[in-house]
Amino acid sequence: MLCEEDFVEHQRVESTIPAGMRGTVRYFGKVEHSPDEGTYVGVQWDGKYKGKYDGEIFGVRYFQAPKMSSSFVKPIKLKVGGDLCHFLKTKYTLAEQHTRNLANLSDGEKPTKGLTNVISYQSVFRDDAGRFTNIRNVSASGSLTSRCGNVGHFFPNLTDLSLSFTLISEWKEVFLILNALKSLEALSLSGNKMQPLSAYLNSEEEVEDQLTFPTVTSLTLTSMNIEWDAVRYLMKKLPSLEELNCSDNDHTSTPLDATVAPKLSRLRLDNNDISCWETVSSNLRGVESLQFLHLSENPIKSIVTTNEDTLQLKGLYLRKTNLSSWDDVDNLSLLKLEELCLSGCPLTNILKEHERRCLVTARIPTLLTLNRGTITSSERIDCERFLVRYYHGAVNVPKIWNQLVEVHGNLLPLADVDISPKLTAAITVKYVYPSQTDESPFVVNVKQTVQKLTQSLCAPFGLNTKNVTLVMVDPEVAGTPIERTDLDKPSRMLYTYRLKDGDVIELHVKE
């Protein structure tokens, strides 16, 4: 049973009643004026409106939190984290047993239901020392992991580890894991609510300042509300880092330099609060290794670049930003990009898909991929010719327009011809009775069957569809039997008869 000593401030916990809610310990101890004199844990839950309190109860404040975000609960109603090594040993011991059982199946024998559920597991074996030496990629995402444990001994060859949305909250444990896994290349800590890094740096448990982890090349820190200073500190510990994902963290500024990120080639900063391109460019100018920059879903309104801009990017991703001027695209051409994503911007939403693709492609001569689609050499020529025609006779033309005119000539705009198939036809219907003939204009949907048309023409006059026949007549050759077409196939679609405006349909009524 959990007691007061099991809880510390900033520790992450999960509720048992109701099950699955996670939060951060803000207080532990007695609650004054409570009818129960036992120990309580003050928890601030993740998300809104999951508690009754704001850190105050019975007129006494124990901590500060938003309204209806916190609860005071008994320790028995909470789970605390366990160590990573224990979680992985439990998971892969089961997988090892299934591996052995599968290996013992005779030829043609089908595995039991319990075995088929784990066939997707990688083959799992332990050496004589009980270590899982063949395990490389591991996910503990969503688990109750909060501590390192002896993971380095039992899983010595891990290269890819996901610890997303666990109960890890202490940076000490993160560095213990990094220090224990000597072959680790990729680490994800997304969704974890960490203590402020300053608390760790001011403690006696700080990892030796000169200690680094040179094998790690990929780090994911999304949805953590992590401060940028903490990101910089982590990067200093990872000198071989090539890819960093800090999306969804409310960052506004991300200063870096080559001393912090000497090998960084891809930086993901999607869905933050970055609004100024000039600040981004200035902050990252010293990172010469940077090739791909992701800034999608940030409130960036404009792009201003100069010939002195030293960002040597290959790819830039600006999906769902606030760019609204073609001058921004012209300025991007100075970066000599090979890949660009601009989908979902106000700038491109006002045009048809084909038009915006052509106008962006033609403006940036170095572009090889736009919005994940490859630009072929023939498409580029078509796009450049489209831009010349699009701005023919305009007062304000793009900077590249004159260059393209020299290559393709001053092309005139093409006629805007709608070649899409028409859905309706304006026709004349002749009701041919034994003793008289009546005419009425009709607009018919050509994507319907002959039977449907017959029913719609007969219904107003109460005619029985079994007593009528339809004949289509081309008025240009009316009276010529060869051009009279019997509409005698009830399930055939009208458009297959090439029915068009001005045609005549005779409805012959039998006696």
Coordinates of C-alpha atoms in Angstrom, one line a residue:
M1 CA 0.0 0.0 0.0
L2 CA 1.3 3.5 -0.9
C3 CA 2.1 5.8 2.0
E4 CA 3.2 9.4 2.3
E5 CA 6.9 8.5 1.7
D6 CA 6.0 7.3 -1.8
F7 CA 5.1 10.8 -3.0
V8 CA 7.2 13.8 -3.8
E9 CA 6.3 17.1 -5.3
H10 CA 6.3 17.2 -9.1
Q11 CA 6.0 13.4 -9.2
R12 CA 3.7 12.0 -11.9
V13 CA 0.8 9.7 -10.9
E14 CA -2.2 7.9 -12.4
S15 CA -5.6 7.5 -10.8
T16 CA -7.3 4.2 -10.2
I17 CA -10.8 5.6 -9.5
P18 CA -11.7 6.9 -12.0
A19 CA -9.1 4.9 -13.9
G20 CA -6.5 6.4 -16.3
M21 CA -6.4 10.1 -15.3
R22 CA -2.8 11.4 -15.0
G23 CA -1.6 14.3 -13.1
T24 CA 1.3 15.9 -11.1
V25 CA 1.7 15.8 -7.3
R26 CA 1.5 19.3 -5.9
Y27 CA 1.0 18.4 -2.2
F28 CA 1.1 15.5 0.2
G29 CA 0.2 15.4 3.8
K30 CA -2.7 16.2 6.2
V31 CA -5.7 18.3 5.1
E32 CA -7.0 20.6 7.8
H33 CA -10.7 20.4 8.7
S34 CA -11.0 17.1 6.8
P35 CA -13.4 14.6 8.4
D36 CA -10.7 12.0 7.7
E37 CA -7.4 12.6 9.5
G38 CA -5.4 10.4 7.1
T39 CA -2.8 11.6 4.5
Y40 CA -4.0 13.1 1.2
V41 CA -2.2 13.8 -2.1
G42 CA -3.0 17.0 -3.9
V43 CA -2.9 16.3 -7.6
Q44 CA -3.2 18.7 -10.5
W45 CA -4.7 16.7 -13.4
D46 CA -3.6 17.0 -17.0
G47 CA -6.2 18.9 -19.0
K48 CA -9.2 21.0 -17.9
Y49 CA -12.2 20.4 -15.7
K50 CA -11.0 17.1 -14.3
G51 CA -11.0 18.1 -10.6
K52 CA -13.1 20.0 -8.1
Y53 CA -10.5 22.4 -6.7
D54 CA -7.8 24.9 -7.5
G55 CA -5.4 23.9 -4.8
E56 CA -7.6 25.2 -1.9
I57 CA -9.9 23.0 0.2
F58 CA -11.8 23.8 3.4
G59 CA -10.6 27.4 3.3
V60 CA -6.9 26.4 3.3
R61 CA -4.7 26.8 0.2
Y62 CA -2.0 24.2 -0.3
F63 CA -0.9 25.1 -3.9
Q64 CA -2.0 27.3 -6.8
A65 CA -3.7 25.7 -9.8
P66 CA -6.5 26.6 -12.3
K67 CA -10.1 26.2 -11.3
M68 CA -11.5 22.7 -11.4
S69 CA -8.1 21.2 -12.2
S70 CA -7.1 19.5 -9.0
S71 CA -8.2 16.9 -6.4
F72 CA -7.2 15.8 -2.9
V73 CA -7.2 12.0 -3.0
K74 CA -6.2 9.1 -0.8
P75 CA -2.9 7.4 -1.8
I76 CA -4.7 4.1 -2.4
K77 CA -6.5 5.7 -5.3
L78 CA -3.2 6.5 -7.2
K79 CA -0.6 4.6 -9.0
V80 CA 3.0 5.7 -9.1
G81 CA 5.6 4.8 -11.7
G82 CA 7.9 1.8 -11.8
D83 CA 11.3 1.3 -13.4
L84 CA 11.8 0.9 -17.1
C85 CA 13.8 -2.3 -16.8
H86 CA 11.0 -4.1 -14.9
F87 CA 8.4 -3.0 -17.5
L88 CA 10.5 -4.2 -20.4
K89 CA 11.5 -7.5 -18.7
T90 CA 7.8 -8.3 -18.1
K91 CA 6.9 -7.4 -21.7
Y92 CA 9.7 -9.4 -23.4
T93 CA 9.7 -12.4 -21.0
L94 CA 6.2 -13.1 -22.3
A95 CA 7.4 -12.5 -25.8
E96 CA 10.3 -14.9 -25.3
Q97 CA 8.0 -17.6 -24.1
H98 CA 5.8 -17.2 -27.2
T99 CA 8.9 -17.3 -29.4
R100 CA 9.9 -20.6 -27.8
N101 CA 6.4 -22.0 -28.2
L102 CA 6.3 -21.0 -31.9
A103 CA 9.7 -22.6 -32.5
N104 CA 8.4 -25.9 -31.0
L105 CA 5.4 -26.1 -33.4
S106 CA 5.6 -29.1 -35.7
D107 CA 5.4 -28.7 -39.5
G108 CA 1.8 -27.8 -40.5
E109 CA 0.7 -27.2 -36.9
K110 CA -1.2 -24.0 -36.4
P111 CA -0.4 -21.7 -33.4
T112 CA -3.1 -21.4 -30.7
K113 CA -5.1 -18.2 -30.4
G114 CA -2.8 -16.9 -27.6
L115 CA 0.2 -17.3 -29.9
T116 CA -1.3 -15.7 -32.9
N117 CA -1.8 -12.5 -30.9
V118 CA 2.0 -12.0 -30.6
I119 CA 3.2 -13.3 -33.9
S120 CA 4.0 -9.6 -34.7
Y121 CA 6.7 -9.6 -31.9
Q122 CA 10.3 -9.7 -33.0
S123 CA 11.9 -13.0 -32.1
V124 CA 13.0 -12.7 -28.5
F125 CA 15.9 -14.6 -26.9
R126 CA 18.0 -14.2 -23.8
D127 CA 21.7 -15.1 -23.4
D128 CA 23.2 -17.1 -20.6
A129 CA 23.3 -14.0 -18.3
G130 CA 19.6 -13.4 -18.8
R131 CA 20.1 -10.3 -21.1
F132 CA 17.8 -9.6 -24.1
T133 CA 20.7 -8.9 -26.4
N134 CA 18.8 -9.1 -29.7
I135 CA 16.2 -6.4 -28.8
R136 CA 16.9 -3.1 -30.7
N137 CA 13.7 -1.1 -31.0
V138 CA 11.5 -0.7 -27.9
S139 CA 8.3 1.2 -27.0
A140 CA 7.3 1.9 -23.4
S141 CA 4.8 4.6 -24.6
G142 CA 1.8 5.0 -22.3
S143 CA 3.3 2.8 -19.6
L144 CA 3.7 3.7 -15.9
T145 CA 7.5 4.0 -16.3
S146 CA 9.1 6.6 -14.1
R147 CA 12.6 5.3 -13.3
C148 CA 15.6 3.9 -15.2
G149 CA 16.2 0.7 -13.3
N150 CA 18.9 -1.7 -14.5
V151 CA 17.9 -1.3 -18.2
G152 CA 21.5 -1.1 -19.4
H153 CA 22.3 -4.5 -18.2
F154 CA 19.3 -6.4 -19.4
F155 CA 18.8 -4.5 -22.7
P156 CA 22.4 -3.5 -23.7
N157 CA 21.8 -3.1 -27.4
L158 CA 18.8 -0.9 -27.6
T159 CA 19.0 1.6 -30.4
D160 CA 15.5 3.1 -30.6
L161 CA 13.5 3.8 -27.4
S162 CA 10.1 5.5 -27.1
L163 CA 9.1 6.8 -23.6
S164 CA 6.2 9.0 -24.8
F165 CA 3.4 9.7 -22.3
T166 CA 4.9 7.8 -19.4
L167 CA 5.2 8.9 -15.8
I168 CA 8.8 10.2 -16.1
S169 CA 9.1 13.6 -14.6
E170 CA 12.7 13.9 -13.4
W171 CA 15.6 14.8 -15.7
K172 CA 17.9 12.7 -13.5
E173 CA 16.1 9.6 -14.8
V174 CA 16.4 10.7 -18.4
F175 CA 20.1 11.1 -18.1
L176 CA 20.5 7.8 -16.2
I177 CA 18.7 6.1 -19.1
L178 CA 21.0 7.8 -21.7
N179 CA 24.0 6.9 -19.7
A180 CA 22.9 3.2 -19.3
L181 CA 22.1 2.6 -23.0
K182 CA 25.4 2.9 -24.8
S183 CA 24.1 2.1 -28.3
L184 CA 20.9 4.3 -28.2
E185 CA 20.4 6.3 -31.4
A186 CA 16.8 7.6 -31.1
L187 CA 14.8 8.7 -28.0
S188 CA 11.3 10.0 -27.7
L189 CA 10.1 11.8 -24.6
S190 CA 6.9 13.3 -26.1
G191 CA 4.0 14.1 -23.8
N192 CA 5.9 13.8 -20.5
K193 CA 5.4 16.6 -17.9
M194 CA 8.9 17.2 -16.7
Q195 CA 10.1 19.2 -13.7
P196 CA 11.9 22.5 -14.5
L197 CA 15.4 21.8 -15.6
S198 CA 16.7 24.3 -13.1
A199 CA 15.5 22.0 -10.3
Y200 CA 17.7 19.3 -11.6
L201 CA 20.7 21.6 -12.3
N202 CA 20.5 22.9 -8.7
S203 CA 20.4 19.4 -7.2
E204 CA 23.3 17.3 -6.1
E205 CA 22.2 14.6 -8.6
E206 CA 23.3 16.5 -11.7
V207 CA 25.1 14.4 -14.2
E208 CA 28.7 15.4 -14.6
D209 CA 28.8 18.5 -16.8
Q210 CA 31.3 17.1 -19.3
L211 CA 29.4 13.8 -19.8
T212 CA 27.8 13.5 -23.3
F213 CA 25.9 10.8 -25.2
P214 CA 27.5 10.7 -28.7
T215 CA 25.4 7.8 -30.1
V216 CA 22.0 9.6 -30.1
T217 CA 21.1 11.1 -33.4
S218 CA 17.3 11.6 -33.0
L219 CA 15.4 13.3 -30.2
T220 CA 11.6 13.9 -30.0
L221 CA 10.3 16.4 -27.4
T222 CA 6.8 17.1 -28.7
S223 CA 3.8 18.3 -26.5
M224 CA 6.0 18.7 -23.3
N225 CA 5.8 22.5 -22.8
I226 CA 9.6 22.3 -22.4
E227 CA 11.5 25.5 -22.1
W228 CA 14.0 26.2 -24.9
D229 CA 16.9 26.6 -22.5
A230 CA 16.2 23.0 -21.5
V231 CA 16.3 22.0 -25.2
R232 CA 19.7 23.7 -25.6
Y233 CA 21.1 21.9 -22.6
L234 CA 20.0 18.5 -23.9
M235 CA 21.5 19.3 -27.3
K236 CA 24.8 20.0 -25.7
K237 CA 24.7 16.5 -24.2
L238 CA 24.0 15.0 -27.6
P239 CA 26.8 16.2 -29.9
S240 CA 25.8 13.8 -32.8
L241 CA 22.2 14.9 -32.9
E242 CA 20.9 15.1 -36.5
E243 CA 17.1 15.3 -36.0
L244 CA 15.2 17.3 -33.3
N245 CA 11.4 17.4 -33.0
C246 CA 10.1 20.2 -30.7
S247 CA 6.6 20.6 -32.1
D248 CA 3.7 21.7 -30.0
N249 CA 5.6 23.4 -27.2
D250 CA 4.5 27.0 -27.5
H251 CA 8.0 28.2 -28.4
T252 CA 8.3 31.7 -29.7
S253 CA 12.0 31.9 -30.3
T254 CA 14.5 29.1 -30.9
P255 CA 18.1 30.4 -30.8
L256 CA 20.8 27.9 -31.8
D257 CA 24.3 27.9 -33.0
A258 CA 26.9 25.5 -34.3
T259 CA 28.4 24.9 -30.9
V260 CA 25.1 23.6 -29.6
A261 CA 24.0 21.7 -32.8
P262 CA 27.1 20.9 -34.9
K263 CA 25.4 18.1 -36.9
L264 CA 21.7 19.1 -36.8
S265 CA 20.2 18.6 -40.2
R266 CA 16.4 18.4 -39.5
L267 CA 14.5 20.7 -37.1
R268 CA 10.8 20.3 -36.5
L269 CA 9.1 23.2 -34.8
D270 CA 5.5 22.7 -36.1
N271 CA 2.5 24.0 -34.1
N272 CA 4.4 26.4 -31.9
D273 CA 3.9 30.2 -31.5
I274 CA 6.6 31.4 -33.9
S275 CA 5.4 34.4 -35.8
C276 CA 8.5 36.2 -37.1
W277 CA 10.5 34.6 -40.0
E278 CA 13.4 37.1 -39.5
T279 CA 13.8 35.9 -35.9
V280 CA 13.9 32.3 -37.0
S281 CA 16.4 33.0 -39.7
S282 CA 18.6 35.0 -37.3
N283 CA 18.4 32.3 -34.6
L284 CA 19.4 29.5 -36.9
R285 CA 21.9 31.3 -39.1
G286 CA 24.9 29.8 -37.4
V287 CA 23.7 26.2 -37.8
E288 CA 25.4 25.4 -41.2
S289 CA 24.4 21.7 -41.1
L290 CA 20.7 22.5 -41.0
Q291 CA 19.0 21.3 -44.2
F292 CA 15.3 20.8 -43.4
L293 CA 13.2 23.2 -41.3
H294 CA 9.5 22.4 -40.3
L295 CA 7.4 25.4 -39.3
S296 CA 3.9 24.3 -40.2
E297 CA 0.9 25.6 -38.2
N298 CA 2.8 28.6 -36.8
P299 CA 1.3 32.1 -37.1
I300 CA 4.0 33.3 -39.6
K301 CA 2.6 36.2 -41.7
S302 CA 5.5 37.1 -44.0
I303 CA 8.8 36.0 -45.3
V304 CA 11.6 38.5 -45.7
T305 CA 15.0 37.3 -47.0
T306 CA 18.1 39.0 -48.4
N307 CA 21.0 38.0 -50.5
E308 CA 23.0 37.8 -47.3
D309 CA 20.7 35.2 -45.8
T310 CA 23.0 32.3 -45.0
L311 CA 20.4 29.6 -44.3
Q312 CA 21.4 26.8 -46.7
L313 CA 18.1 24.9 -46.5
K314 CA 17.0 22.1 -48.9
G315 CA 13.5 21.8 -47.5
L316 CA 11.1 24.3 -45.8
Y317 CA 7.6 23.3 -44.6
L318 CA 5.1 26.1 -44.0
R319 CA 1.8 24.3 -44.2
K320 CA -1.2 26.2 -42.6
T321 CA 0.8 29.3 -41.8
N322 CA -0.6 32.8 -42.4
L323 CA 1.4 33.7 -45.6
S324 CA -0.9 35.8 -47.8
S325 CA 1.4 37.6 -50.3
W326 CA 3.2 36.3 -53.5
D327 CA 6.1 38.5 -52.4
D328 CA 6.8 35.9 -49.7
V329 CA 7.1 33.2 -52.3
D330 CA 9.5 35.4 -54.4
N331 CA 11.6 35.9 -51.3
L332 CA 11.7 32.2 -50.7
S333 CA 13.4 31.8 -54.1
L334 CA 16.5 33.4 -52.6
L335 CA 16.9 30.3 -50.3
K336 CA 17.3 28.0 -53.4
L337 CA 15.0 25.4 -51.9
E338 CA 14.5 21.9 -53.3
E339 CA 11.4 21.0 -51.2
L340 CA 8.6 23.3 -50.1
C341 CA 5.2 22.8 -48.5
L342 CA 2.7 25.7 -48.6
S343 CA -0.6 23.9 -48.5
G344 CA -3.4 25.5 -46.4
C345 CA -2.0 29.0 -46.5
P346 CA -4.3 32.0 -47.2
L347 CA -2.1 32.8 -50.2
T348 CA -2.9 29.5 -52.0
N349 CA -6.5 29.0 -50.8
I350 CA -7.8 31.7 -53.2
L351 CA -6.7 29.8 -56.3
K352 CA -7.5 26.5 -58.0
E353 CA -5.0 23.8 -57.1
H354 CA -3.5 23.7 -60.6
E355 CA -3.0 27.5 -60.7
R356 CA -1.3 27.8 -57.3
R357 CA 1.0 24.8 -58.0
C358 CA 2.0 26.4 -61.3
L359 CA 2.6 29.9 -59.9
V360 CA 4.7 28.6 -56.9
T361 CA 6.7 26.2 -59.0
A362 CA 7.6 28.8 -61.7
R363 CA 8.7 31.4 -59.1
I364 CA 11.3 29.1 -57.5
P365 CA 13.6 27.6 -60.2
T366 CA 15.4 25.3 -57.8
L367 CA 12.3 23.6 -56.5
L368 CA 12.1 19.8 -57.1
T369 CA 9.2 18.9 -54.7
L370 CA 6.1 21.0 -53.9
N371 CA 3.5 19.9 -51.2
R372 CA 5.1 16.4 -51.3
G373 CA 4.6 16.1 -55.1
T374 CA 7.6 15.7 -57.4
I375 CA 8.0 18.4 -60.1
T376 CA 9.0 16.8 -63.4
S377 CA 11.0 18.7 -66.0
S378 CA 8.0 18.8 -68.4
E379 CA 5.7 20.1 -65.5
R380 CA 8.2 22.9 -64.8
I381 CA 8.1 24.0 -68.4
D382 CA 4.3 24.0 -68.3
C383 CA 4.3 26.0 -65.0
E384 CA 6.7 28.6 -66.4
R385 CA 4.6 29.1 -69.5
F386 CA 1.4 29.3 -67.3
L387 CA 3.0 32.1 -65.2
V388 CA 4.0 34.1 -68.3
R389 CA 0.4 33.9 -69.6
Y390 CA -1.1 34.5 -66.2
Y391 CA 0.7 37.9 -65.8
H392 CA 0.4 38.9 -69.5
G393 CA -0.5 42.6 -69.6
A394 CA -0.3 43.0 -65.8
V395 CA 1.3 46.1 -64.2
N396 CA 2.9 44.3 -61.3
V397 CA 4.7 41.1 -62.4
P398 CA 6.9 38.7 -60.4
K399 CA 10.6 39.2 -60.4
I400 CA 11.1 36.1 -62.5
W401 CA 8.6 37.1 -65.2
N402 CA 11.0 38.8 -67.5
Q403 CA 13.5 35.9 -67.3
L404 CA 10.7 33.5 -68.3
V405 CA 9.6 35.7 -71.2
E406 CA 13.1 35.5 -72.6
V407 CA 12.9 31.7 -72.5
H408 CA 9.4 31.1 -73.6
G409 CA 8.3 34.3 -75.3
N410 CA 5.6 36.7 -74.3
L411 CA 2.8 34.1 -74.5
L412 CA -0.8 35.3 -74.8
P413 CA -3.4 33.9 -72.3
L414 CA -5.2 30.8 -73.5
A415 CA -9.0 30.9 -74.0
D416 CA -10.8 29.8 -70.9
V417 CA -12.8 26.8 -72.4
D418 CA -14.9 24.7 -70.1
I419 CA -14.4 21.1 -71.3
S420 CA -16.0 19.4 -68.4
P421 CA -19.0 17.3 -69.3
K422 CA -22.5 19.0 -68.9
L423 CA -24.9 17.4 -66.5
T424 CA -28.1 18.9 -68.1
A425 CA -29.5 19.4 -71.6
A426 CA -32.3 21.9 -72.6
I427 CA -34.5 20.0 -75.0
T428 CA -38.0 20.1 -76.5
V429 CA -40.4 17.2 -75.7
K430 CA -43.1 16.5 -78.3
Y431 CA -46.1 14.5 -77.0
V432 CA -47.3 12.7 -80.1
Y433 CA -50.9 11.5 -79.6
P434 CA -52.9 9.6 -82.3
S435 CA -54.9 12.8 -83.0
Q436 CA -52.7 15.7 -81.9
T437 CA -49.2 16.8 -81.0
D438 CA -48.1 19.1 -78.1
E439 CA -44.6 20.6 -77.4
S440 CA -43.0 21.5 -74.0
P441 CA -39.5 22.7 -73.1
F442 CA -37.6 20.6 -70.6
V443 CA -34.2 20.7 -68.9
V444 CA -33.2 17.1 -68.2
N445 CA -30.4 15.6 -66.2
V446 CA -28.4 13.5 -68.6
K447 CA -27.0 11.3 -65.7
Q448 CA -30.2 9.5 -65.4
T449 CA -31.7 6.4 -67.1
V450 CA -34.2 6.3 -70.0
Q451 CA -36.6 4.7 -67.5
K452 CA -36.3 7.7 -65.1
L453 CA -36.8 10.2 -67.9
T454 CA -39.9 8.3 -69.2
Q455 CA -41.4 8.3 -65.7
S456 CA -40.8 12.0 -65.2
L457 CA -42.4 12.9 -68.6
C458 CA -45.4 10.7 -68.1
A459 CA -46.2 11.6 -64.5
P460 CA -47.6 15.1 -65.1
F461 CA -50.2 13.8 -67.5
G462 CA -51.0 10.5 -65.8
L463 CA -49.7 8.5 -68.7
N464 CA -48.8 4.8 -68.3
T465 CA -45.1 4.3 -69.1
K466 CA -46.0 1.0 -70.7
N467 CA -48.0 2.8 -73.4
V468 CA -45.3 5.2 -74.6
T469 CA -42.1 5.0 -76.6
L470 CA -39.3 7.6 -76.8
V471 CA -37.5 8.7 -79.9
M472 CA -34.6 11.2 -79.9
V473 CA -34.4 13.5 -83.0
D474 CA -31.5 15.7 -84.0
P475 CA -33.2 18.9 -85.2
E476 CA -30.4 19.7 -87.7
V477 CA -31.5 16.6 -89.7
A478 CA -35.0 16.3 -88.6
G479 CA -37.1 14.0 -90.8
T480 CA -34.2 11.9 -91.7
P481 CA -34.9 8.4 -90.4
I482 CA -31.2 7.6 -89.9
E483 CA -30.9 10.3 -87.2
R484 CA -33.9 9.1 -85.3
T485 CA -32.8 7.1 -82.3
D486 CA -35.2 4.9 -80.3
L487 CA -34.7 5.2 -76.6
D488 CA -35.7 1.6 -76.0
K489 CA -33.2 0.5 -73.4
P490 CA -34.7 1.5 -70.0
S491 CA -31.5 1.1 -67.9
R492 CA -29.2 3.0 -70.3
M493 CA -27.9 6.4 -69.2
L494 CA -29.0 9.4 -71.3
Y495 CA -25.5 10.9 -71.7
T496 CA -24.5 7.8 -73.7
Y497 CA -26.9 8.9 -76.4
R498 CA -25.0 12.3 -76.5
L499 CA -28.2 14.2 -75.7
K500 CA -27.4 17.9 -76.0
D501 CA -29.1 21.4 -75.9
G502 CA -31.6 21.8 -78.7
D503 CA -32.4 18.1 -79.2
V504 CA -36.0 16.9 -79.5
I505 CA -37.5 13.9 -77.8
E506 CA -40.7 12.6 -79.2
L507 CA -43.0 10.7 -76.7
H508 CA -45.3 8.6 -78.8
V509 CA -48.5 7.7 -76.9
K510 CA -50.2 4.4 -78.0
E511 CA -53.9 4.1 -78.3

